[in-house]
CSV table of C-alpha atoms and ligand atoms in Angstrom, one decimal:
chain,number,residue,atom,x,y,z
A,1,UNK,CA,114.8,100.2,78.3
A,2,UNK,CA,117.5,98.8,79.9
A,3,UNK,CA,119.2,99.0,83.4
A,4,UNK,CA,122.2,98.6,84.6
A,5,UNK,CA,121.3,97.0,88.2
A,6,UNK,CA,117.5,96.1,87.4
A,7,UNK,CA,115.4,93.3,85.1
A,8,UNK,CA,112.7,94.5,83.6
A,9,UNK,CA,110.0,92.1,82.3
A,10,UNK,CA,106.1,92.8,81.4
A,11,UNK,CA,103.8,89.4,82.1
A,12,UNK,CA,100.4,90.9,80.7
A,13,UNK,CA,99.9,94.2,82.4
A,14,UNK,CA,102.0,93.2,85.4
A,15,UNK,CA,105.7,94.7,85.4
A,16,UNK,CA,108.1,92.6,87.6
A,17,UNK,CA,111.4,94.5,88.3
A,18,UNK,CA,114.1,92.3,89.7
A,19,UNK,CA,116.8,93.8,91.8
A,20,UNK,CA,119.9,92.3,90.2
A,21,UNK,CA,123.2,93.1,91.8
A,22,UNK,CA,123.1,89.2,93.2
A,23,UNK,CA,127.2,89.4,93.9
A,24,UNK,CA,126.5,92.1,96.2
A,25,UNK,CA,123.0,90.2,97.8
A,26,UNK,CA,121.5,93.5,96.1
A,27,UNK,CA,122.7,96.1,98.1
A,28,UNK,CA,121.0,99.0,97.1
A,29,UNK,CA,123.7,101.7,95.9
A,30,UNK,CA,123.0,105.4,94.2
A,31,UNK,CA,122.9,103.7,91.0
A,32,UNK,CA,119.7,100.8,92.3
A,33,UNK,CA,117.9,104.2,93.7
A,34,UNK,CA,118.2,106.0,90.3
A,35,UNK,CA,117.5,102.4,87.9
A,36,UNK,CA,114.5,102.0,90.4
A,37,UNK,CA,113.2,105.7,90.6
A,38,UNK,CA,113.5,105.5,86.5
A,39,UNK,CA,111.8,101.8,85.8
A,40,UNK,CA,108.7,102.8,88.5
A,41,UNK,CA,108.3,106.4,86.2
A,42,UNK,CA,107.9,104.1,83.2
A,43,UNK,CA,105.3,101.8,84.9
A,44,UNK,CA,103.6,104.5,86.1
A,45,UNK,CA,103.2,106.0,82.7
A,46,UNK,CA,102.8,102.7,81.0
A,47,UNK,CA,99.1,102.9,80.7
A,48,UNK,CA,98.7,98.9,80.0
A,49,UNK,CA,100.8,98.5,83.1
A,50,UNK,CA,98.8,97.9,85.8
A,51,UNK,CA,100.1,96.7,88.9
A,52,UNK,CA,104.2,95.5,89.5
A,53,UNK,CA,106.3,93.4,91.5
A,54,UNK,CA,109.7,94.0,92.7
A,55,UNK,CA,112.0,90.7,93.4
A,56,UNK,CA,115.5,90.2,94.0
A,57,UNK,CA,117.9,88.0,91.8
A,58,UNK,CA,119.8,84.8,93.3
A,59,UNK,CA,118.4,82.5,95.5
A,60,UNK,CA,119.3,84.1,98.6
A,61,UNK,CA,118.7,88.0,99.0
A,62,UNK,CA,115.8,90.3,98.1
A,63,UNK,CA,118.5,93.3,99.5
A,64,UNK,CA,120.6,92.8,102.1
A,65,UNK,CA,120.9,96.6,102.9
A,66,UNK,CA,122.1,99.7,101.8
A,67,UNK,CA,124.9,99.5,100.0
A,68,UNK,CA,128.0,99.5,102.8
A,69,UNK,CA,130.9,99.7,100.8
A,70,UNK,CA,129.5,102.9,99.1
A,71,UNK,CA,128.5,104.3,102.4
A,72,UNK,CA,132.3,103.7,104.4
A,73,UNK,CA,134.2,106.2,103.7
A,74,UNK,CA,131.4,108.6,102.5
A,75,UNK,CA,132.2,112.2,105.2
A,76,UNK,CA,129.4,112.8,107.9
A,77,UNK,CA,128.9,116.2,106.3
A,78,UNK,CA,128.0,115.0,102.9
A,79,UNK,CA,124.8,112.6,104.2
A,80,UNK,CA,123.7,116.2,105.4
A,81,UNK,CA,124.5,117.7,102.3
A,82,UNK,CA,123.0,115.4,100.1
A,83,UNK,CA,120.0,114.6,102.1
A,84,UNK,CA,120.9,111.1,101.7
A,85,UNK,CA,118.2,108.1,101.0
A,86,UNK,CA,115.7,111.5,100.8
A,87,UNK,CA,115.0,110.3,97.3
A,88,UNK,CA,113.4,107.0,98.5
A,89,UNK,CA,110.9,109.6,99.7
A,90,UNK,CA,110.4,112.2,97.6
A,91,UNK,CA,111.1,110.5,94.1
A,92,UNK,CA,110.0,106.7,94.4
A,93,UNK,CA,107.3,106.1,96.9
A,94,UNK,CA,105.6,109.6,96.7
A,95,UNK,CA,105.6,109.2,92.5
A,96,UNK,CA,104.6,105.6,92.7
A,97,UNK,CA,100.6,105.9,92.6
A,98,UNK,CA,99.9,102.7,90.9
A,99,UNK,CA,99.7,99.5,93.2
A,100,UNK,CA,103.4,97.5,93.4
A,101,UNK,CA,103.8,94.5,95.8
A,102,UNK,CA,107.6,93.5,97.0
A,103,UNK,CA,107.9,89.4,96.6
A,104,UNK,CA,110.6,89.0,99.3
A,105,UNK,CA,112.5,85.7,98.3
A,106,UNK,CA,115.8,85.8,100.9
A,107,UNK,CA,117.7,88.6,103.0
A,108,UNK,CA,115.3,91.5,103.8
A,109,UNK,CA,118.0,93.4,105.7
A,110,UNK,CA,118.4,97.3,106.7
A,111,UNK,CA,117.8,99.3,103.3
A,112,UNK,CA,116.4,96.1,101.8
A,113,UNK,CA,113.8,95.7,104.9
A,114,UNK,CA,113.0,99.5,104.3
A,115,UNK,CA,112.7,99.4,100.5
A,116,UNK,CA,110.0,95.9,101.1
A,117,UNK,CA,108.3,98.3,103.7
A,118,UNK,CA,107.8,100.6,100.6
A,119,UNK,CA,105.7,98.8,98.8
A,120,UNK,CA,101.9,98.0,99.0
A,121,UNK,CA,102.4,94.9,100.4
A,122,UNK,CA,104.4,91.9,101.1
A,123,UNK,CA,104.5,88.8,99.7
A,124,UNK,CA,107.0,86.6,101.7
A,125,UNK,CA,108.7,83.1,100.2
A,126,UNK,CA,109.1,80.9,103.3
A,127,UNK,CA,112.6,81.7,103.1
A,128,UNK,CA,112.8,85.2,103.8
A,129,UNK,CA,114.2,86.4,107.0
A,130,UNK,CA,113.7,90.4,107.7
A,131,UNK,CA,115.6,92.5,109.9
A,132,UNK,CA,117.2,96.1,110.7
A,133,UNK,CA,120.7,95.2,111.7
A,134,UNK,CA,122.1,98.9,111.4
A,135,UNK,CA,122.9,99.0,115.2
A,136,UNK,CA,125.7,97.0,114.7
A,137,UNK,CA,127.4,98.9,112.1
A,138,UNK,CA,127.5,101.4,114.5
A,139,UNK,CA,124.1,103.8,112.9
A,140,UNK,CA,121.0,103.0,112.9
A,141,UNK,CA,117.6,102.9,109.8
A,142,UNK,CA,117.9,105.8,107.5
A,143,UNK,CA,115.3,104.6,105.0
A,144,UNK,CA,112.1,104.9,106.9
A,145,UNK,CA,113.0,101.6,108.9
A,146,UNK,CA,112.1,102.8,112.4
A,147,UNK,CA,108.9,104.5,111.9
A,148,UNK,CA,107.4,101.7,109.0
A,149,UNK,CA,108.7,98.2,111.2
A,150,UNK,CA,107.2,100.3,114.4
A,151,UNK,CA,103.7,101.1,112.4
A,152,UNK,CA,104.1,97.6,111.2
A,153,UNK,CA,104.6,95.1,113.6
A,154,UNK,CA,104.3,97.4,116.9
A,155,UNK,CA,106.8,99.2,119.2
A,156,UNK,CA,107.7,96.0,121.3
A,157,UNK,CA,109.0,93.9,118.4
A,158,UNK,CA,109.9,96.9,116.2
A,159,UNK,CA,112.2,98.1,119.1
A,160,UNK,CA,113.4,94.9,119.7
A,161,UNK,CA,114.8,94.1,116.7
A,162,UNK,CA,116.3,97.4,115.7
A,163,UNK,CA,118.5,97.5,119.3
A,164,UNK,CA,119.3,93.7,118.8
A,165,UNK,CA,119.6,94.0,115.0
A,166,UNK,CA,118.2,90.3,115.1
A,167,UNK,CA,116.1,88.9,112.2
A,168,UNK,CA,112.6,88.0,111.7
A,169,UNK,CA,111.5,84.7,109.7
A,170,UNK,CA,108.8,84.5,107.2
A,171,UNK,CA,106.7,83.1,109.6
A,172,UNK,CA,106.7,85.3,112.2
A,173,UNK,CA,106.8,88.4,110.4
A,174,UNK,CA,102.9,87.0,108.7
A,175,UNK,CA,102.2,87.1,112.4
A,176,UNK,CA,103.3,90.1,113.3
A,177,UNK,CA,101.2,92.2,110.3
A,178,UNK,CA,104.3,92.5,108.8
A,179,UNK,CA,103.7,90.5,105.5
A,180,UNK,CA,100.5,90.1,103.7
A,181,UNK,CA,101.4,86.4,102.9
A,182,UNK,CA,104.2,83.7,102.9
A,183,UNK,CA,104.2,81.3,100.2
A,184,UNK,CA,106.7,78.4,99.3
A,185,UNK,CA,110.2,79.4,98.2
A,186,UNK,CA,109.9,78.0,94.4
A,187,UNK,CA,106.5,79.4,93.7
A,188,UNK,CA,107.6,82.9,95.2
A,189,UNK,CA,107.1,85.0,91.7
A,190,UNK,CA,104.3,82.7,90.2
A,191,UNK,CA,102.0,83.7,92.8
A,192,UNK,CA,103.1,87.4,93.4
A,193,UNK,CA,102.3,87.6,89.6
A,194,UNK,CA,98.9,85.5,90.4
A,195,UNK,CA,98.1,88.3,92.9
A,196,UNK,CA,99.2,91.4,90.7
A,197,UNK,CA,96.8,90.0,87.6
A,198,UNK,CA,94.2,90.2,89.7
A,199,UNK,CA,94.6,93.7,90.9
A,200,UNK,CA,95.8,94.4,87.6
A,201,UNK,CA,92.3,93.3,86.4
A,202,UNK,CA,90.5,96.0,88.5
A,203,UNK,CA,89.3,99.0,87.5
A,204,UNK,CA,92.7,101.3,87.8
A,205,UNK,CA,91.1,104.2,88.9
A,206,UNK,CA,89.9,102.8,91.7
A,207,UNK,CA,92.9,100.8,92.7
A,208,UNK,CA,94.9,103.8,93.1
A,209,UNK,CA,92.0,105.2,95.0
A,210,UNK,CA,92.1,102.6,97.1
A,211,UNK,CA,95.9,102.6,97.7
A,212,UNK,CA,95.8,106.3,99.0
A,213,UNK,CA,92.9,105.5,101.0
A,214,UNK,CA,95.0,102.7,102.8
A,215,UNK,CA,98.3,104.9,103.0
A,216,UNK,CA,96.1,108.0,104.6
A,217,UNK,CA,95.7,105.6,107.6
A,218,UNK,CA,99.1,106.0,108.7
A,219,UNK,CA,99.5,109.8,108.2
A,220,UNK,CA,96.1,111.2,110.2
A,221,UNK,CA,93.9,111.2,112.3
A,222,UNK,CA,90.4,108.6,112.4
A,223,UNK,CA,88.8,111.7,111.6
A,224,UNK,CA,90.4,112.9,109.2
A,225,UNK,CA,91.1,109.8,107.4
A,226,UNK,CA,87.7,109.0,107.1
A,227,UNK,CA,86.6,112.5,106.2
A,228,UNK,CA,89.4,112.0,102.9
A,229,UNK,CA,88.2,108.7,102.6
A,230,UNK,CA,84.6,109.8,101.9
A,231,UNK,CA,85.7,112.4,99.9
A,232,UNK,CA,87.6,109.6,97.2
A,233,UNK,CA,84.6,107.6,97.2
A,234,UNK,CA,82.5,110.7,95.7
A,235,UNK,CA,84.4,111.7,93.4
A,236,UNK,CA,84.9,107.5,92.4
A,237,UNK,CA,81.1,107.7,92.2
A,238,UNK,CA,81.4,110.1,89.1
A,239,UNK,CA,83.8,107.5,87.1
A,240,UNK,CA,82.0,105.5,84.3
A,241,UNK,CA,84.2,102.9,85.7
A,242,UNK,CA,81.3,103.1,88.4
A,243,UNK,CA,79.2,102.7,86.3
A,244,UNK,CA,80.1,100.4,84.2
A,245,UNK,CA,81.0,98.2,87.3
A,246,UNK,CA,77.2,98.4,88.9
A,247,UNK,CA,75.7,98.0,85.7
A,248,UNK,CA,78.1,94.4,85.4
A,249,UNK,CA,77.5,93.2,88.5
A,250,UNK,CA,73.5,93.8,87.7
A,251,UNK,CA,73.7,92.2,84.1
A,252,UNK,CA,75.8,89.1,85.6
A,253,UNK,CA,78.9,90.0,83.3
A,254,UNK,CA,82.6,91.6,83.7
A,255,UNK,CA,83.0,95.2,83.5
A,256,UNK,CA,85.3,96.4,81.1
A,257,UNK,CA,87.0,99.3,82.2
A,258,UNK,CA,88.1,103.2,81.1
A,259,UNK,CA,90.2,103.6,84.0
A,260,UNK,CA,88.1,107.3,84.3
B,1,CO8,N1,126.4,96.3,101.3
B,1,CO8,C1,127.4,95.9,100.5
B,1,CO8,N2,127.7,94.7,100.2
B,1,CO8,C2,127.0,93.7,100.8
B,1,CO8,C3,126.0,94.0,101.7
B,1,CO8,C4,125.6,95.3,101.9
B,1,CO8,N3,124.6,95.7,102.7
B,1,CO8,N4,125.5,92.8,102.2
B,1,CO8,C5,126.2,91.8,101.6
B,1,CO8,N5,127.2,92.3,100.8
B,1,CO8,C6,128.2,91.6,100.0
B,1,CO8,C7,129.3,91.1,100.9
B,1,CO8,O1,130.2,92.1,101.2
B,1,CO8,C8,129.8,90.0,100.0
B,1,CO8,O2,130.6,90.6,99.0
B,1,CO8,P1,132.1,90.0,98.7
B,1,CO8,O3,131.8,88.6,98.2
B,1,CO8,O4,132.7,90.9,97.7
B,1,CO8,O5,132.8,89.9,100.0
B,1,CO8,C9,128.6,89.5,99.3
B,1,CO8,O6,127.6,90.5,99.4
B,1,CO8,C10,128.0,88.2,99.9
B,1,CO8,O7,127.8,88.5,101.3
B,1,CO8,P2,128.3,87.6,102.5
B,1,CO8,O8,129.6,86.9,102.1
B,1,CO8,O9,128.4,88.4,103.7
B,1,CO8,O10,127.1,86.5,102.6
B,1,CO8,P3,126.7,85.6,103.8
B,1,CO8,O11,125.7,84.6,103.3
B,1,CO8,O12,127.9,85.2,104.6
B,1,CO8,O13,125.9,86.6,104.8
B,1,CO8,C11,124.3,88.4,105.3
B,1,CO8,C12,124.7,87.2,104.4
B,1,CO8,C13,124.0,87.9,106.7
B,1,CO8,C14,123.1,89.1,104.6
B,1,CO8,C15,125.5,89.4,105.3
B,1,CO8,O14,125.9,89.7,104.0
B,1,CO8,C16,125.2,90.7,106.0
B,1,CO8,O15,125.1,90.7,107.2
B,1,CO8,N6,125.1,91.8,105.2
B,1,CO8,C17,124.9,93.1,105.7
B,1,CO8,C18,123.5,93.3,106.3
B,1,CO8,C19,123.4,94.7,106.8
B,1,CO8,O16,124.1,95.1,107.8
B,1,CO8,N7,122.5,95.5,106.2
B,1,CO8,C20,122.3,96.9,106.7
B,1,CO8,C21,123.1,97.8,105.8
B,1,CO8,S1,123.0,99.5,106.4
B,1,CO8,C22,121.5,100.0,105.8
B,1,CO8,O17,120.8,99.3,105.1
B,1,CO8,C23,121.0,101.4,106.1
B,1,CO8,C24,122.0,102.2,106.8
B,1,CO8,C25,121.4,103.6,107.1
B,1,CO8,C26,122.4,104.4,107.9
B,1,CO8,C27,122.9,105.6,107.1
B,1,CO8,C28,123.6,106.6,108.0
B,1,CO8,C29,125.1,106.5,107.9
């Protein structure tokens, strides 16, 4: 399958998806949203896909935003109408059940900030710089910027840098929780794709499992997170993945796994 903004490559059973609109720093327009919604459906279906990364092209952008241009002259009413960017929500991160990690390698910016917040996690190249700039083109994050940064990195900094729209380098966005890890510039994709075989090597079941478990944390209550969380670790009890994995670990060899 073939896109007309995206790369799609397999590397074993990792996808890697590379946003590739590097003329326009890969600002993310209707077309990106609907190439992105459509290559993540055929991961998640792909049953030797296990685990993907999503990348930007050029040396100097992940995304540097929603896409302006297509936004400028676009009438107040029809973002209402529309329910603009709701299909971030309600077709791409709510379908997405398998584990993706974003490899940030530049410009992190508004949309593209948002869309990096999507994922699983964050890898970081040393060169990535992160912000959500909207305030000075007169709006403000529309893509789940406000309420991820915030759960992120805290109110202070979260405020701070959507009312000054200034950006955040790789290394202080490691030491603000904001990215799992920064790595050098070159190796950026060599060691996102290290870190995807490996989760891509556990049993699949239980790293969506897993992933919900983590992503409950930010929706509810202690209580209730930990009542759901003991709930997904019953029912992973039943799995011959279980199993299989206890049995393994007591016969000193790798499970081999049904993903059930
Ligand atoms: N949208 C469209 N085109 C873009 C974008 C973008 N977000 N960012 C860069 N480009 C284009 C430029 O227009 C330029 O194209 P051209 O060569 O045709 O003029 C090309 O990419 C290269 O960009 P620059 O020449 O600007 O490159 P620099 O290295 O000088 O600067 C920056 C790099 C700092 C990243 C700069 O491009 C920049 O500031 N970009 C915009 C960043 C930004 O403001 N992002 C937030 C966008 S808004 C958003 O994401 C959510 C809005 C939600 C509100 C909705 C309610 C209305």
């Amino acid at each position: 399958m073939t896109y007309e903004t995206l790369l799609v490559e397999t590397r074993g059973a990792v996808t890697l998806v590379t946003l590739n609109r590097p003329q326009a720093l890969n600002a993310l327009n209707s077309c990106v949203l609907d190439d992105l919604i459509a290559a993540f459906a055929a991961f998640e279906v792909d049953a030797s896909q296990r685990c993907a990364i999503l990348t930007g092209s050029g040396d100097k952008a992940f995304a540097a935003g929603a896409d302006i241009k297509e936004m400028a002259d676009k009438p107040a009413a029809d973002f209402y109408l529309e329910d603009f960017f709701s299909k971030w929500t309600s077709d791409f991160v709510k379908k997405v059940r398998k584990p993706w990690i974003a490899a940030v390698n530049g410009f992190a910016l508004g949309g593209g900030c948002e869309l990096a917040m999507m994922a699983d996690f964050i890898i970081a190249s040393d060169k990535a710089k992160f912000g959500q700039p909207e305030i000075k083109l007169g709006v403000a994050p529309g893509m789940g910027g406000s309420q991820r940064l915030t759960r992120a990195v805290g109110k202070a900094k979260a405020m701070e840098m959507c009312l000054t729209g200034r950006m955040m380098d790789a290394e202080e966005a490691e030491r603000s929780g904001l990215v799992a890890r920064v790595v050098q510039h070159e190796n950026l994709v060599d060691e996102a794709v290290k870190t995807a075989t490996v989760i891509a090597a556990m049993p699949p079941m239980a790293a969506m499992v897993n992933k919900d478990m983590v992503n409950a944390a930010y929706e509810t209550t202690l209580d209730q997170g930990l009542i759901y969380e003991r709930r997904l670790f019953q029912i992973l009890a039943a799995t011959e993945d279980k199993a299989e994995g206890m049995a393994a670990f007591i016969e000193k060899r790798e499970g081999v796994w049904k993903g059930r």
